Amino acid sequence: MQHQVLIVGGGLAGLTNAIKLAQSGLNVGLIEKNEYPFHRVCGEYISNETLPFLRSLGFDPFQYGAVAIKRFWLTSPKGSELNMDLDMGGFGLSRYVLDEALYRLALAKGVSFYLKTNVLNIIKEEENFICYTDGKGELNAKLVISAHGKRSNLDKERAFFQQRSPYIGVKYHIKTDFPNDLIALHNFKDGYCGISRVEDDKYCLCYLTTRENLKQYKTIEAMQEQILKQNRFLKDILENATFCYDAPKVINEISFSPKTLIDNDILMCGDSAGMITPLCGNGMAMAIHSSKILSNLIIQYFDNQINKNDLHKNYRLHWNKYFRFRLAIGRTVQHFFGSPVLTELLVRFFKHNHFLAKQLVRQTHGEIF
Ligand SMILES: Cc1cc2nc3c(=O)[nH]c(=O)nc-3n(C[C@H](O)[C@H](O)[C@H](O)COP(=O)(O)OP(=O)(O)OC[C@H]3O[C@@H](n4cnc5c(N)ncnc54)[C@H](O)[C@@H]3O)c2cc1C
């Protein structure tokens, strides 16, 4: 099957690229190894900077039960607190609902979906790309966007894949007594946990910690008992919430290392191009923003306004302009994360320096796009 553009991976980067490209009349195929709807490990707080672009695609999160989030609460393991308003703010919506809604929108715009299909390899032959799949055979396209997320079988030859990453992510949906418009970031030894509202009176509770932390206590439950509950706010939530599923969703090997943006002429987008630490940035907003940049350039390419070299050059230029610095800051700050002493000092410092705290939070959100 021949498409103008094939997209590998149907997360936010893949889906928003697909909708934008199909909206402009291109023949787009999207290959996703799962089937919608499905849960993902993600904090599910999305920066408001995405709203104009999402609405231009025909998607308004508030029609799907999204909840506006305007306040931020930071705590240290010892219980120091910082409360502040969020200038940009965001909204909470589960990936279960968000990705499914974008998938339905993409279908309606004419995108061809290949679901429950794993891409095994992507080869470039002259001016054509061939995606080898485990079920749908070979799929062909003039351009390929690989939006396959933080870590995939397609990364095996990429440099970052060779280094083991120490981070794991754990996510629950819970019902609890907690303000609708607040996002909390509770720190604990070697980790941090976000809590914020999503649709249907549910809250997303999602934390990042190290494999070593888990190894020491052997099970998630024991680690939560011994480590997370040392933060009294987390203890209160973990002991009094109703958990919506039998078990949490867990992922490992979360890498924040630099990645290549274009590999063998394959255009990386979203986390496959670089992932920001949840502590310092809004990865979903970056995935959606990078897809806006890339899809606009691809539209110009098929419109014969720019050639392939310009497409690559401009994508690099814009990507570096908007994301390179943010990713580098994120990697640096992540090195300091998890130290109870340092977190205590930081929370106390920012409590008395609200202006600086606001500047820091501003860095985690981008500009409206
Ligand atoms: C613990 C944690 C908390 C986070 N919290 C937040 C938050 O609160 N706010 C925020 O903005 N960001 C958050 N992020 C970051 C955010 O989740 C990501 O930046 C975002 O999901 C990136 O979207 P994506 O489309 O690039 O990748 P993904 O959403 O991961 O999508 C990639 C898709 O590719 C598919 N795929 C992979 N390989 C193949 C293959 N070979 N063939 C076919 N399909 C394939 C996968 O199944 C997947 O559906 C968090 C991340 C972590 C780890």
Coordinates of C-alpha atoms and ligand atoms in Angstrom, one line a residue:
M1 CA 0.0 0.0 0.0
Q2 CA 1.5 3.4 -1.0
H3 CA 0.9 6.5 1.1
Q4 CA 2.4 10.0 0.7
V5 CA 3.3 9.9 4.4
L6 CA 3.5 7.0 6.8
I7 CA 3.6 7.7 10.5
V8 CA 4.9 5.1 12.9
G9 CA 3.4 5.4 16.4
G10 CA 0.0 6.8 17.3
G11 CA 0.7 8.7 20.5
L12 CA 0.2 12.5 20.6
A13 CA 3.0 13.3 18.1
G14 CA 1.8 10.7 15.6
L15 CA -1.9 11.5 15.9
T16 CA -1.6 15.2 15.6
N17 CA 0.8 14.9 12.6
A18 CA -1.8 12.6 11.0
I19 CA -4.7 14.9 11.5
K20 CA -2.9 18.0 10.3
L21 CA -1.5 16.3 7.2
A22 CA -4.8 14.6 6.3
Q23 CA -6.6 18.0 6.9
S24 CA -4.4 19.4 4.1
G25 CA -5.4 16.6 1.7
L26 CA -2.4 14.3 2.0
N27 CA -2.7 10.5 1.8
V28 CA -1.6 9.5 5.3
G29 CA -1.2 6.0 6.9
L30 CA -0.5 5.5 10.7
I31 CA 0.8 2.3 12.1
E32 CA 0.3 1.7 15.9
K33 CA 1.1 -1.5 17.7
N34 CA -1.8 -1.1 20.2
E35 CA -5.5 -0.7 19.8
Y36 CA -7.4 2.4 21.1
P37 CA -8.3 3.2 23.8
F38 CA -5.4 2.1 26.1
H39 CA -3.7 3.4 29.2
R40 CA -0.2 4.9 29.2
V41 CA 2.2 5.9 31.9
C42 CA 1.9 9.7 31.9
G43 CA 1.0 12.4 34.4
E44 CA -1.9 13.6 32.1
Y45 CA -1.4 17.3 32.8
I46 CA -1.3 19.2 29.5
S47 CA 0.0 22.7 29.2
N48 CA -2.5 25.3 27.8
E49 CA 0.1 26.3 25.2
T50 CA -1.4 23.4 23.1
L51 CA -5.0 24.7 23.0
P52 CA -4.9 26.9 19.9
F53 CA -3.3 24.1 17.8
L54 CA -5.5 21.4 19.2
R55 CA -8.6 23.5 18.4
S56 CA -7.3 24.2 14.9
L57 CA -7.3 20.4 14.4
G58 CA -11.0 20.3 15.5
F59 CA -10.3 19.0 19.0
D60 CA -11.5 20.7 22.2
P61 CA -10.4 18.8 25.3
F62 CA -13.1 20.4 27.4
Q63 CA -15.8 18.6 25.3
Y64 CA -14.3 15.3 26.6
G65 CA -14.3 16.2 30.3
A66 CA -10.9 17.9 30.6
V67 CA -10.6 20.0 33.8
A68 CA -8.7 23.3 34.0
I69 CA -5.7 23.3 36.3
K70 CA -4.5 26.7 37.6
R71 CA -2.6 26.1 40.9
F72 CA 0.6 24.3 41.8
W73 CA 1.6 22.7 45.1
L74 CA 5.2 21.5 45.7
T75 CA 6.2 19.5 48.7
S76 CA 9.5 18.1 50.0
P77 CA 9.9 14.6 51.6
K78 CA 10.0 16.3 55.1
G79 CA 6.8 18.1 54.5
S80 CA 7.8 21.7 53.5
E81 CA 5.3 23.2 51.1
L82 CA 5.2 25.8 48.3
N83 CA 1.8 26.9 46.8
M84 CA 1.5 29.2 43.8
D85 CA -0.8 30.1 40.9
L86 CA 0.2 28.9 37.4
D87 CA 0.5 31.7 34.9
M88 CA 0.0 29.5 31.8
G89 CA -1.8 26.6 33.5
G90 CA -3.1 23.5 31.8
F91 CA -5.8 20.9 31.8
G92 CA -6.1 17.3 32.9
L93 CA -7.4 14.6 30.6
S94 CA -6.4 10.9 30.6
R95 CA -4.5 9.6 27.7
Y96 CA -7.1 6.9 27.5
V97 CA -9.7 9.5 26.5
L98 CA -7.4 12.0 24.7
D99 CA -5.6 9.5 22.4
E100 CA -8.9 7.7 21.5
A101 CA -10.6 11.1 20.7
L102 CA -7.7 12.1 18.4
Y103 CA -7.7 8.7 16.8
R104 CA -11.4 9.1 16.0
L105 CA -10.8 12.6 14.6
A106 CA -7.9 11.3 12.4
L107 CA -10.2 8.5 11.1
A108 CA -12.8 11.0 10.2
K109 CA -10.2 13.1 8.3
G110 CA -9.4 10.0 6.2
V111 CA -6.2 8.7 7.8
S112 CA -5.7 4.9 7.2
F113 CA -4.9 3.1 10.4
Y114 CA -2.9 -0.1 10.8
L115 CA -3.6 -1.0 14.4
K116 CA -2.2 -3.9 16.4
T117 CA 0.7 -3.7 13.9
N118 CA 4.3 -3.5 14.9
V119 CA 6.8 -1.9 12.6
L120 CA 9.9 -4.1 12.5
N121 CA 12.1 -2.1 10.3
I122 CA 12.1 1.0 8.0
I123 CA 14.2 0.9 4.9
K124 CA 14.8 3.7 2.3
E125 CA 15.0 2.6 -1.3
E126 CA 15.8 5.4 -3.7
E127 CA 13.0 7.9 -3.1
N128 CA 10.7 5.5 -1.3
F129 CA 10.4 4.2 2.2
I130 CA 9.3 0.7 3.1
C131 CA 8.0 -0.2 6.5
Y132 CA 8.2 -3.9 7.3
T133 CA 5.4 -4.8 9.7
D134 CA 4.4 -8.0 11.6
G135 CA 1.0 -8.5 10.1
K136 CA 0.3 -6.0 7.4
G137 CA 3.3 -6.9 5.3
E138 CA 5.2 -4.0 3.6
L139 CA 3.8 -0.5 3.6
N140 CA 5.3 2.2 1.3
A141 CA 5.5 5.9 1.5
K142 CA 7.3 9.0 0.1
L143 CA 8.0 10.2 3.7
V144 CA 8.1 8.5 7.0
I145 CA 7.6 10.2 10.4
S146 CA 8.7 8.0 13.3
A147 CA 6.8 9.1 16.3
H148 CA 7.4 5.8 18.2
G149 CA 7.9 7.4 21.6
K150 CA 10.6 7.2 24.3
R151 CA 12.0 3.7 23.5
S152 CA 11.0 1.1 20.9
N153 CA 12.4 -1.8 19.0
L154 CA 13.1 0.7 16.2
D155 CA 15.7 2.4 18.5
K156 CA 18.1 -0.6 18.7
E157 CA 20.7 0.9 16.4
R158 CA 20.5 4.4 18.0
A159 CA 23.2 5.4 20.4
F160 CA 21.0 6.2 23.4
F161 CA 19.6 2.6 23.4
Q162 CA 22.9 1.1 24.4
Q163 CA 23.0 3.0 27.7
R164 CA 20.7 1.6 30.4
S165 CA 18.5 4.2 32.0
P166 CA 17.8 4.1 35.8
Y167 CA 14.3 5.5 35.6
I168 CA 10.9 3.8 36.0
G169 CA 7.4 5.3 35.8
V170 CA 4.3 4.2 37.7
K171 CA 0.8 5.4 37.1
Y172 CA -2.7 4.9 38.8
H173 CA -6.1 6.5 38.4
I174 CA -7.6 7.1 41.8
K175 CA -10.7 8.7 43.4
T176 CA -9.8 11.0 46.2
D177 CA -10.7 14.2 47.9
F178 CA -8.5 16.7 46.2
P179 CA -9.1 20.2 44.6
N180 CA -10.0 20.1 40.9
D181 CA -7.8 23.0 39.8
L182 CA -4.5 21.9 41.6
I183 CA -1.5 19.9 40.4
A184 CA 0.7 18.6 43.2
L185 CA 4.3 17.5 42.9
H186 CA 5.2 15.5 46.0
N187 CA 8.9 14.6 46.3
F188 CA 10.3 11.6 48.0
K189 CA 13.7 10.0 48.2
D190 CA 14.8 9.3 44.6
G191 CA 11.6 10.3 43.0
Y192 CA 8.6 12.7 42.6
C193 CA 4.9 12.1 42.2
G194 CA 2.3 14.2 40.4
I195 CA -1.4 14.3 41.2
S196 CA -4.0 16.1 39.2
R197 CA -7.6 15.8 38.0
V198 CA -8.7 14.1 34.8
E199 CA -12.2 13.4 33.5
D200 CA -15.0 11.6 35.4
D201 CA -14.0 12.6 38.9
K202 CA -10.8 10.7 38.6
Y203 CA -7.2 11.8 39.4
C204 CA -4.0 10.7 37.8
L205 CA -1.3 9.7 40.3
C206 CA 1.9 9.2 38.5
Y207 CA 5.5 9.0 39.8
L208 CA 9.0 8.7 38.5
T209 CA 11.7 6.9 40.5
T210 CA 14.7 4.7 40.0
R211 CA 15.0 1.0 39.3
E212 CA 17.4 0.9 42.4
N213 CA 14.6 2.2 44.7
L214 CA 12.3 -0.6 43.5
K215 CA 15.1 -3.2 43.6
Q216 CA 15.7 -2.4 47.2
Y217 CA 12.1 -2.9 48.3
K218 CA 11.3 -5.6 45.8
T219 CA 7.7 -4.7 45.1
I220 CA 5.9 -1.5 44.2
E221 CA 3.7 -1.8 47.3
A222 CA 6.7 -2.2 49.6
M223 CA 8.5 0.8 48.0
Q224 CA 5.4 3.0 48.3
E225 CA 5.0 1.9 52.0
Q226 CA 8.7 2.5 52.9
I227 CA 9.6 5.5 50.7
L228 CA 6.7 7.4 49.2
K229 CA 4.8 7.4 52.4
Q230 CA 7.6 9.2 54.2
N231 CA 6.1 12.3 52.5
R232 CA 3.0 12.8 54.8
F233 CA 1.0 14.3 51.9
L234 CA 1.6 11.3 49.8
K235 CA 0.9 9.0 52.7
D236 CA -2.5 10.6 53.2
I237 CA -3.4 10.2 49.5
L238 CA -2.1 6.6 49.2
E239 CA -3.9 5.5 52.3
N240 CA -7.2 7.2 51.7
A241 CA -7.7 7.0 47.9
T242 CA -9.8 4.4 46.0
F243 CA -7.7 2.9 43.3
C244 CA -9.5 2.4 40.0
Y245 CA -7.5 -0.6 38.6
D246 CA -6.2 -3.7 40.2
A247 CA -2.6 -2.9 39.3
P248 CA -0.7 0.2 38.3
K249 CA 0.7 0.7 34.8
V250 CA 4.5 0.6 35.0
I251 CA 7.3 1.3 32.4
N252 CA 11.1 1.2 32.8
E253 CA 14.2 2.3 30.9
I254 CA 12.9 5.9 30.6
S255 CA 15.8 7.7 28.9
F256 CA 16.3 11.5 28.8
S257 CA 19.5 11.2 26.7
P258 CA 20.0 13.2 23.5
K259 CA 18.7 11.5 20.3
T260 CA 19.1 12.1 16.6
L261 CA 16.3 14.2 14.9
I262 CA 16.6 12.7 11.4
D263 CA 17.9 9.1 10.9
N264 CA 18.4 7.7 7.4
D265 CA 16.0 10.5 6.2
I266 CA 13.3 9.2 8.7
L267 CA 11.8 12.2 10.6
M268 CA 11.7 11.7 14.3
C269 CA 8.9 13.5 16.2
G270 CA 7.8 13.7 19.9
D271 CA 9.7 11.6 22.4
S272 CA 11.5 9.7 19.6
A273 CA 13.4 12.9 18.9
G274 CA 14.1 13.7 22.6
M275 CA 12.3 13.4 25.8
I276 CA 12.1 16.0 28.6
T277 CA 12.1 15.0 32.2
P278 CA 8.5 15.4 33.6
L279 CA 10.0 17.4 36.5
C280 CA 11.1 20.2 34.1
G281 CA 8.8 20.2 31.2
N282 CA 5.6 19.2 29.5
G283 CA 6.5 16.4 27.2
M284 CA 3.0 16.2 25.7
A285 CA 3.1 19.9 24.7
M286 CA 6.5 19.4 23.1
A287 CA 5.3 16.3 21.2
I288 CA 2.3 18.3 19.9
H289 CA 4.4 21.4 19.1
S290 CA 7.0 19.4 17.3
S291 CA 4.3 17.8 15.2
K292 CA 2.9 21.2 14.3
I293 CA 6.3 22.3 13.1
L294 CA 6.9 19.1 11.1
S295 CA 3.5 18.7 9.5
N296 CA 3.6 22.4 8.3
L297 CA 7.0 21.7 6.6
I298 CA 5.7 18.5 5.1
I299 CA 2.7 20.3 3.7
Q300 CA 5.1 22.8 2.1
Y301 CA 7.2 20.0 0.7
F302 CA 4.3 18.2 -1.0
D303 CA 3.2 21.6 -2.3
N304 CA 6.6 22.0 -4.0
Q305 CA 7.4 25.1 -2.0
I306 CA 10.5 23.5 -0.4
N307 CA 12.7 20.6 -1.4
K308 CA 13.8 17.7 0.9
N309 CA 17.0 19.4 2.0
D310 CA 15.0 22.5 3.1
L311 CA 12.5 20.3 4.9
H312 CA 15.3 18.7 6.9
K313 CA 17.2 21.9 7.4
N314 CA 14.1 23.9 8.6
Y315 CA 12.9 21.0 10.8
R316 CA 16.3 20.9 12.6
L317 CA 16.4 24.7 12.8
H318 CA 13.0 25.0 14.4
W319 CA 13.3 22.0 16.6
N320 CA 16.6 23.3 18.0
K321 CA 15.2 26.8 18.5
Y322 CA 12.2 25.6 20.6
F323 CA 13.4 22.4 22.3
R324 CA 17.2 21.9 22.5
F325 CA 17.8 24.3 25.4
R326 CA 14.8 23.1 27.3
L327 CA 15.9 19.5 27.0
A328 CA 19.4 20.3 28.1
I329 CA 18.1 22.1 31.2
G330 CA 15.8 19.2 32.0
R331 CA 18.7 16.7 31.8
T332 CA 20.8 18.9 34.2
V333 CA 18.1 19.4 36.7
Q334 CA 17.2 15.7 36.7
H335 CA 20.7 15.0 38.0
F336 CA 19.8 16.8 41.2
F337 CA 16.4 15.2 41.7
G338 CA 15.5 12.8 44.5
S339 CA 17.9 14.2 47.1
P340 CA 15.7 14.9 50.2
V341 CA 18.1 17.5 51.5
L342 CA 18.3 19.4 48.2
T343 CA 14.5 19.3 47.7
E344 CA 14.0 20.6 51.2
L345 CA 16.4 23.5 50.5
L346 CA 14.8 24.3 47.1
V347 CA 11.2 24.3 48.5
R348 CA 12.2 26.6 51.3
F349 CA 14.2 28.9 49.0
F350 CA 11.3 29.2 46.5
K351 CA 8.8 29.8 49.3
H352 CA 10.6 33.0 50.1
N353 CA 11.4 33.9 46.4
H354 CA 8.0 33.6 44.7
F355 CA 9.3 35.6 41.7
L356 CA 12.0 33.0 41.0
A357 CA 9.7 30.2 41.6
K358 CA 7.4 31.6 39.0
Q359 CA 10.3 31.9 36.5
L360 CA 11.2 28.3 37.1
V361 CA 7.7 27.1 36.5
R362 CA 7.5 29.2 33.4
Q363 CA 10.5 27.3 32.0
T364 CA 8.5 24.1 32.3
H365 CA 5.8 25.5 30.1
G366 CA 6.5 26.8 26.5
E367 CA 4.9 29.6 24.6
I368 CA 1.4 29.3 23.1
F369 CA 1.7 27.9 19.6
Ligands
LIG1 C1 6.3 9.2 34.4 C2 6.0 10.2 33.3 C3 5.1 11.2 33.5 C4 4.8 12.1 32.5 N1 3.9 13.1 32.8 C5 3.6 14.1 31.9 C6 2.7 15.1 32.1 O1 2.0 15.2 33.2 N2 2.6 16.1 31.2 C7 3.2 16.0 30.0 O2 3.0 16.9 29.1 N3 4.1 15.0 29.7 C8 4.3 14.0 30.6 N4 5.1 13.0 30.3 C9 5.7 12.9 28.9 C10 4.7 12.4 27.9 O3 4.1 11.3 28.3 C11 5.4 12.2 26.5 O4 6.3 13.3 26.3 C12 4.4 12.0 25.4 O5 3.6 10.9 25.6 C13 5.2 11.9 24.1 O6 4.3 11.5 23.0 P1 4.8 10.7 21.8 O7 3.6 10.8 20.8 O8 6.1 11.2 21.3 O9 5.0 9.2 22.3 P2 4.0 8.2 22.9 O10 2.8 8.8 23.4 O11 4.8 7.3 23.8 O12 3.5 7.3 21.6 C14 4.4 6.5 20.9 C15 3.5 5.4 20.2 O13 4.4 4.6 19.3 C16 3.9 3.3 19.4 N5 5.0 2.5 18.9 C17 6.3 2.3 19.4 N6 7.0 1.5 18.6 C18 6.2 1.1 17.6 C19 6.4 0.2 16.5 N7 7.6 -0.4 16.3 N8 5.4 0.0 15.7 C20 4.2 0.6 15.9 N9 3.9 1.4 16.9 C21 5.0 1.7 17.8 C22 3.6 3.1 20.8 O14 2.7 2.0 21.0 C23 3.0 4.4 21.2 O15 1.6 4.4 21.1 C24 5.4 12.0 31.3 C25 6.3 11.0 31.0 C26 6.6 10.0 32.0 C27 7.5 8.9 31.7

